[in-house]
Structure formats: C-alpha cells, structure tokens
Amino acid sequence: MGEYFLAFEKPLYELRQKVQELREQQALSALDLSRELNSLEEKLKNMQRKVYSNLSRWERVQVARHPNRPTSLEYIKNMVENFVELSGDRNFRDDKAVITGLGMIGTHKVAFIGQEKGKGTNDKIFRNFGMMHPEGYRKALRVMHLAQKFGLPIVILIDTPGAYPGIGAEERGQAEAIARNQFEMAQLKTPIVIVIIGEGASGGALGIGLGDVILMLENSWYSVISPEGCAAILWRDRGEAPKAAQALRLCATDLMELKMIDRILPEPPGGAHWDPITAINTVKIEISNELDKLKNIPYPQLIQARINKYRVMGAWEEN
Amino acid sequence: MAWFNKIAKGIQQQKPKEIPDGLWLKCESCQEIIYRKELEKKLWVCPNCGFHIKIDASRYLQILSDENSFQEKDALLRSTDPLNFSDSKSYPERVKEAVKKTGLNSALLSGTCTISGIRVSLAIMDFRFIGGSMGSVVGEKVARAIERAIELKIPLLIVCASGGARMQEGILSLMQMAKTSALLSILSEKKLPYLTILTNPTTAGVMASYASLGDVIIAEPKALLGFAGPRVIKQTIGKELPENFQTSEFFREHGFIDIIAERKNLKVVVSQLLKYLYLPK
C-alpha cells in the first residue's frame, strides 16, 4: 500500500507505523514485547473503529475515492476464478472504463461487468478514470444479452465518477445508451446482482445499475449527482462539495434508510483500503449467497419482482 | 466602473426567461421585436427567425389535443421533502414558490385526451416548474401515465422539457429514471406505441430515461438536447464546442432523433404516426 492517507487517517497511520516498528524490534531483540504489541494493535483497531464510525458524509466520499481502495480489477483477481475477459460493443470500439467477461464466483458461473477507474496516472488515463462512453454501456449490454442467452446470472460492480461528458459521447448517444440499458435490464431473463464498491455517480452508475439485488459497501456513495456537481449548481461553488454531500444523503446508511438498496456490506476497520482481501472476500460471499437465492426463481416472477422494486421508489403526497 | 457593472448585471438578471407580459416582445434568438398577438398566432415561434420560444404545458395541450377532450389525472400529487434538503433555500420553499408561479402542483401535466380522434395517455412537462426537473412526483406521474396506457390499451405520448433529475430529492430522483424505463419495457412488450416530443431543453436524467425511449422520437427545431450540459462538457475537454452541438439537428444527424417538426406540425405528425402504429390496418 502506498503512503497516501486522508487527513483524518493520519493518527491511524502514525499508530500503525509504531506497531510496525515494535514488530521489527521484537524480531531483532530477545525481549518479549508481545504484550505491548498486542495492546498497541488493540488500540489501533479501536481507533480505526472510532474514527470511521464518526465520519462525515464528505469524509466517506473521500474514502470511496481513496487511491488505495480496491477497484474492479482487484475484485476480479481475488474473487473471480478462471476469468475470461470479453471485449467490445461490436459497433464502435472497446471501452476500457468497463471490464466484462465470464468467470466463476464460488460455485456460480457468472457474466461479470465492472467499472474500472485504474490505479496510478497512466492506468487511470487508460481507463478514462472509470468514466464510460456510450460504447461502454453497449458493451455491457452485449455481455448481458450473452448471459441471458446462455443462462448465466450477471454480477455488476459499480465504481464511477460519472458517465463521460464529451463531444464523442454525445455524438454516439450517451443518454440513449444509458436509457436503453435500464429498459433492457428490466426485462433480462436472468438474475442481476449489483454491488456499489466505490462511487455511484448518477446516470453513469445507473446505466449498468438496474437489478434484482442492490448491495452497497459501507464506505461507498450513490446519488443523483456528484457532491461537486451539486455544489456547482446549487451553491455556485464546487468548494461547497462537503455541504452538498451532507445534503444529498448519499452514504450507504442513508440509502438503506431511504429503502433504495437491499443491504450494506461491512468493510474491515478503517475501510476496504486497509485490508482489501477481507473486503473483497465479504463481497464474494455476499454475491454467492444472493446468487443461491435468486437462481431458483422462475424468470417471469424474477422480472416482475425486479420491476416492482423500482415501481415503489419515490416519496410524494396526494390529497 | 463598479456601479455600472452592478447596474448592468441587475438588468441582465431581469432578462425574461419565459413568456413575459406586455404587448411587444423581443425574440431571445434574433432580438427582433414582435407583436404579442402575432406570436400567439404563430404558437410562440418567432416569425422572423423560426426560434421556438419555451411554452408551458397547457399551451402544448392546446396545440396537441382535440378540443375539450383532455381529462387530467393525478393532479393532486405533490412533492414531499424526503432528504430534508436545504441549500440557499429549503426544498419545500422552492416547491411552494414553483406552485405559486405556475399554478401547477408539479412539473408535469398528465391525463388522457384524443388527438385527431385517437385516444392517448398524455404527459407534458412544464419547464417553469423548477426547470422541469424530475423528482418523485414527475417520476410517479410518468409511471401512472404508462400504466394508464397499458390498462386502456392506448398509445402514450410524452412531451419533454427538463434540465434533468431533481437534485433536491437525491437518489430518489435518480431512481425515477429506472422506474420509468422499467415500466416502459412493459408498455413495449404490449406493443403499444410510445411517442416522445423533445422540446427545448431536454437533458440529463430525463434524456437518459424516458425521453430517449420512444418508438419514434420527435423534436422541435434547435432544441438543446443531450446527456451532459454544454458547460460541463466544455470544462471537461477544455475546448470550444462545435456549432450546433447538442441541437435537435445534431442528434438527428447522429441518428438519435427521427423527426424534427415545427410546433405547428406536431399534431399532424403525431396523428400520422399513430395511424401507422396503432390504428387497425
């Protein structure tokens, strides 16, 4: 893990440094430091819990964007066995901001779709920071149709700062691509499990986000617009993003309260980037469980339940 | 010069965005001064340059429906404040102002009517109401309009005018895209025609859901359409945008719009399409 840390993580990193130093000392000396080591490690865990249970919404957005937070590729590596990557939308090109393919999650054969932001500058540029173009949405849809044809359930990981706003994206129908995917996904005759693993920015996320079960990692966010975008419009200042994040109620606990998601998946103390393997393992187990539950539901019933799930979303009064 | 800038800015802020009162009006596109009665006769299309001035839902209803055929539905649906949202103003305050300004309860007028004798489920967005933004109420009214079409086995027509999803309802607004798109998939399975008319502007969340899903998509000339707003795109790419970018004409050229129809022809175009797609052979 690199040395990047968020402002509120600083004391945690300092304490972890101490634990590591003590461990090195222990290795070199004959003295028994295990008691000190244990108590220090305990202290670190408590501190992680304390810091992370009191995060503001804006701080959680920072965690969701943490450079060391595991992205779809790491999930594939640690969660999907015998992965066969599939490329292209058969129309324009292969969008690198989304990875699609076939693989095994536990005992389940699945079609996998994951938004990939990239790690490090060059990779991020290669992946367009996880911002899909219309051809990315169409690539995902092609693989979903493939899954339907051959009876494979679909697993989707969401992690995007938004669909790409550019000239080419508009020329090739960004809005149409996102609309079409929702329309098609509503009727897919195969189970769809969605996990929001980092950022769920608006239509960019929803364009591959309609499914039977929606799970959200503890420190991820999902909303109608990014905090910066909202701040720019309503406060006329992107710098007010912390206020916008607070107002938008975009954290996992908010979405659970608002009945927009099915479940929150807990992250290891300190967040997924402190212990990616544990985080990924949680996601793997949860997906596997959901697939077990969904696989025996006849598809007319599945589709009806899927549409009903969205049919009841919203808040209004009528009198 | 500070005082001058202030005054100039003040004047600018008073620039009319919707149809103002008064006998003479200035076209916001060609700046021509036009007699109000003349504009009314031309359905609020500038006689000089053909610019389609924004009009409200009741005017579209007049233009499209047969006289006295409209029955409004779901008129009492009103926004609540699920997030307890507040920026410079609280969300309930904004809604209250919009209700007062427009005399409507929401940004969408819906019901059934006949168009050249054909009964349709109709929904018309009203841009004056918080920029025609789609929150739970708009989403729910669209959903019910779709269900009405299914239940009565009649076509659906939606006239769109919207800046996108309503931020003040956060994730609930976003999910209206999924809700409406999912219900449209049922309408489609039932083989009932769905037509959309895109007017200036139709962007973001509305464009990325029901506006783009019509069996046939009609747009008024030179409307601003698209996923992202032009300002956001300009900021992202750091370049000037090409001329006519994100207009109706641009999207027809790129294959996303079927027909560009002037306002005066909308009803004829819709009737013709319904005859082909809906009426028995």
PDB file of N, CA and C in Angstrom, chain B residues 229-266:
ATOM      1  N   GLY B 229     -24.617  18.770 -19.772  1.00  0.00           N
ATOM      2  CA  GLY B 229     -24.798  20.157 -20.170  1.00  0.00           C
ATOM      3  C   GLY B 229     -23.567  20.659 -20.920  1.00  0.00           C
ATOM      4  N   PRO B 230     -23.774  21.596 -21.872  1.00  0.00           N
ATOM      5  CA  PRO B 230     -22.649  22.087 -22.675  1.00  0.00           C
ATOM      6  C   PRO B 230     -21.524  22.693 -21.819  1.00  0.00           C
ATOM      7  N   ARG B 231     -21.887  23.332 -20.701  1.00  0.00           N
ATOM      8  CA  ARG B 231     -20.862  23.947 -19.869  1.00  0.00           C
ATOM      9  C   ARG B 231     -19.944  22.898 -19.239  1.00  0.00           C
ATOM     10  N   VAL B 232     -20.545  21.815 -18.798  1.00  0.00           N
ATOM     11  CA  VAL B 232     -19.771  20.724 -18.179  1.00  0.00           C
ATOM     12  C   VAL B 232     -18.823  20.108 -19.217  1.00  0.00           C
ATOM     13  N   ILE B 233     -19.331  19.910 -20.417  1.00  0.00           N
ATOM     14  CA  ILE B 233     -18.508  19.306 -21.468  1.00  0.00           C
ATOM     15  C   ILE B 233     -17.337  20.223 -21.807  1.00  0.00           C
ATOM     16  N   LYS B 234     -17.641  21.528 -21.922  1.00  0.00           N
ATOM     17  CA  LYS B 234     -16.603  22.500 -22.253  1.00  0.00           C
ATOM     18  C   LYS B 234     -15.502  22.501 -21.187  1.00  0.00           C
ATOM     19  N   GLN B 235     -15.931  22.441 -19.931  1.00  0.00           N
ATOM     20  CA  GLN B 235     -14.963  22.405 -18.823  1.00  0.00           C
ATOM     21  C   GLN B 235     -14.130  21.127 -18.855  1.00  0.00           C
ATOM     22  N   THR B 236     -14.789  20.011 -19.166  1.00  0.00           N
ATOM     23  CA  THR B 236     -14.092  18.722 -19.151  1.00  0.00           C
ATOM     24  C   THR B 236     -13.045  18.636 -20.246  1.00  0.00           C
ATOM     25  N   ILE B 237     -13.414  19.038 -21.468  1.00  0.00           N
ATOM     26  CA  ILE B 237     -12.489  18.861 -22.593  1.00  0.00           C
ATOM     27  C   ILE B 237     -11.599  20.085 -22.810  1.00  0.00           C
ATOM     28  N   GLY B 238     -11.961  21.208 -22.186  1.00  0.00           N
ATOM     29  CA  GLY B 238     -11.142  22.412 -22.304  1.00  0.00           C
ATOM     30  C   GLY B 238     -11.050  22.965 -23.712  1.00  0.00           C
ATOM     31  N   LYS B 239     -12.100  22.741 -24.490  1.00  0.00           N
ATOM     32  CA  LYS B 239     -12.118  23.249 -25.872  1.00  0.00           C
ATOM     33  C   LYS B 239     -13.471  23.892 -26.154  1.00  0.00           C
ATOM     34  N   GLU B 240     -13.497  24.729 -27.192  1.00  0.00           N
ATOM     35  CA  GLU B 240     -14.773  25.293 -27.619  1.00  0.00           C
ATOM     36  C   GLU B 240     -15.610  24.171 -28.244  1.00  0.00           C
ATOM     37  N   LEU B 241     -16.916  24.287 -28.102  1.00  0.00           N
ATOM     38  CA  LEU B 241     -17.787  23.263 -28.656  1.00  0.00           C
ATOM     39  C   LEU B 241     -18.170  23.616 -30.089  1.00  0.00           C
ATOM     40  N   PRO B 242     -18.333  22.593 -30.936  1.00  0.00           N
ATOM     41  CA  PRO B 242     -18.688  22.875 -32.335  1.00  0.00           C
ATOM     42  C   PRO B 242     -20.053  23.557 -32.440  1.00  0.00           C
ATOM     43  N   GLU B 243     -20.258  24.240 -33.546  1.00  0.00           N
ATOM     44  CA  GLU B 243     -21.525  24.930 -33.763  1.00  0.00           C
ATOM     45  C   GLU B 243     -22.650  23.893 -33.885  1.00  0.00           C
ATOM     46  N   ASN B 244     -23.810  24.252 -33.401  1.00  0.00           N
ATOM     47  CA  ASN B 244     -24.980  23.367 -33.462  1.00  0.00           C
ATOM     48  C   ASN B 244     -24.868  22.121 -32.592  1.00  0.00           C
ATOM     49  N   PHE B 245     -23.804  22.041 -31.772  1.00  0.00           N
ATOM     50  CA  PHE B 245     -23.602  20.899 -30.886  1.00  0.00           C
ATOM     51  C   PHE B 245     -24.807  20.730 -29.975  1.00  0.00           C
ATOM     52  N   GLN B 246     -25.275  19.495 -29.842  1.00  0.00           N
ATOM     53  CA  GLN B 246     -26.378  19.135 -28.946  1.00  0.00           C
ATOM     54  C   GLN B 246     -27.726  19.765 -29.309  1.00  0.00           C
ATOM     55  N   THR B 247     -27.878  20.155 -30.566  1.00  0.00           N
ATOM     56  CA  THR B 247     -29.201  20.626 -31.001  1.00  0.00           C
ATOM     57  C   THR B 247     -29.993  19.434 -31.539  1.00  0.00           C
ATOM     58  N   SER B 248     -31.276  19.653 -31.770  1.00  0.00           N
ATOM     59  CA  SER B 248     -32.118  18.611 -32.389  1.00  0.00           C
ATOM     60  C   SER B 248     -31.483  18.144 -33.690  1.00  0.00           C
ATOM     61  N   GLU B 249     -30.993  19.103 -34.465  1.00  0.00           N
ATOM     62  CA  GLU B 249     -30.427  18.797 -35.777  1.00  0.00           C
ATOM     63  C   GLU B 249     -29.189  17.920 -35.632  1.00  0.00           C
ATOM     64  N   PHE B 250     -28.360  18.235 -34.631  1.00  0.00           N
ATOM     65  CA  PHE B 250     -27.155  17.450 -34.320  1.00  0.00           C
ATOM     66  C   PHE B 250     -27.538  16.003 -34.003  1.00  0.00           C
ATOM     67  N   PHE B 251     -28.552  15.830 -33.183  1.00  0.00           N
ATOM     68  CA  PHE B 251     -28.918  14.468 -32.777  1.00  0.00           C
ATOM     69  C   PHE B 251     -29.630  13.704 -33.898  1.00  0.00           C
ATOM     70  N   ARG B 252     -30.346  14.413 -34.760  1.00  0.00           N
ATOM     71  CA  ARG B 252     -30.925  13.702 -35.903  1.00  0.00           C
ATOM     72  C   ARG B 252     -29.798  13.228 -36.832  1.00  0.00           C
ATOM     73  N   GLU B 253     -28.820  14.120 -37.014  1.00  0.00           N
ATOM     74  CA  GLU B 253     -27.671  13.791 -37.862  1.00  0.00           C
ATOM     75  C   GLU B 253     -26.954  12.544 -37.335  1.00  0.00           C
ATOM     76  N   HIS B 254     -26.862  12.419 -36.016  1.00  0.00           N
ATOM     77  CA  HIS B 254     -26.129  11.291 -35.426  1.00  0.00           C
ATOM     78  C   HIS B 254     -27.026  10.084 -35.152  1.00  0.00           C
ATOM     79  N   GLY B 255     -28.286  10.191 -35.564  1.00  0.00           N
ATOM     80  CA  GLY B 255     -29.130   9.004 -35.538  1.00  0.00           C
ATOM     81  C   GLY B 255     -29.969   8.786 -34.295  1.00  0.00           C
ATOM     82  N   PHE B 256     -30.188   9.832 -33.509  1.00  0.00           N
ATOM     83  CA  PHE B 256     -30.924   9.628 -32.252  1.00  0.00           C
ATOM     84  C   PHE B 256     -32.313  10.251 -32.224  1.00  0.00           C
ATOM     85  N   ILE B 257     -32.679  10.916 -33.312  1.00  0.00           N
ATOM     86  CA  ILE B 257     -33.994  11.551 -33.414  1.00  0.00           C
ATOM     87  C   ILE B 257     -34.562  11.164 -34.768  1.00  0.00           C
ATOM     88  N   ASP B 258     -35.871  10.854 -34.807  1.00  0.00           N
ATOM     89  CA  ASP B 258     -36.460  10.502 -36.098  1.00  0.00           C
ATOM     90  C   ASP B 258     -36.853  11.715 -36.919  1.00  0.00           C
ATOM     91  N   ILE B 259     -37.561  12.615 -36.246  1.00  0.00           N
ATOM     92  CA  ILE B 259     -38.228  13.689 -36.990  1.00  0.00           C
ATOM     93  C   ILE B 259     -38.025  15.018 -36.269  1.00  0.00           C
ATOM     94  N   ILE B 260     -37.692  16.055 -37.019  1.00  0.00           N
ATOM     95  CA  ILE B 260     -37.747  17.394 -36.439  1.00  0.00           C
ATOM     96  C   ILE B 260     -39.003  18.056 -36.992  1.00  0.00           C
ATOM     97  N   ALA B 261     -39.896  18.440 -36.105  1.00  0.00           N
ATOM     98  CA  ALA B 261     -41.162  19.011 -36.552  1.00  0.00           C
ATOM     99  C   ALA B 261     -41.371  20.373 -35.926  1.00  0.00           C
ATOM    100  N   GLU B 262     -41.779  21.317 -36.737  1.00  0.00           N
ATOM    101  CA  GLU B 262     -42.131  22.638 -36.204  1.00  0.00           C
ATOM    102  C   GLU B 262     -43.386  22.491 -35.357  1.00  0.00           C
ATOM    103  N   ARG B 263     -43.511  23.412 -34.449  1.00  0.00           N
ATOM    104  CA  ARG B 263     -44.610  23.328 -33.479  1.00  0.00           C
ATOM    105  C   ARG B 263     -45.971  23.192 -34.161  1.00  0.00           C
ATOM    106  N   LYS B 264     -46.162  23.948 -35.220  1.00  0.00           N
ATOM    107  CA  LYS B 264     -47.478  23.936 -35.875  1.00  0.00           C
ATOM    108  C   LYS B 264     -47.783  22.579 -36.524  1.00  0.00           C
ATOM    109  N   ASN B 265     -46.719  21.774 -36.737  1.00  0.00           N
ATOM    110  CA  ASN B 265     -46.935  20.475 -37.383  1.00  0.00           C
ATOM    111  C   ASN B 265     -46.974  19.297 -36.411  1.00  0.00           C
ATOM    112  N   LEU B 266     -46.757  19.574 -35.141  1.00  0.00           N
ATOM    113  CA  LEU B 266     -46.633  18.473 -34.177  1.00  0.00           C
ATOM    114  C   LEU B 266     -47.851  17.547 -34.185  1.00  0.00           C
TER     115      LEU B 266
END
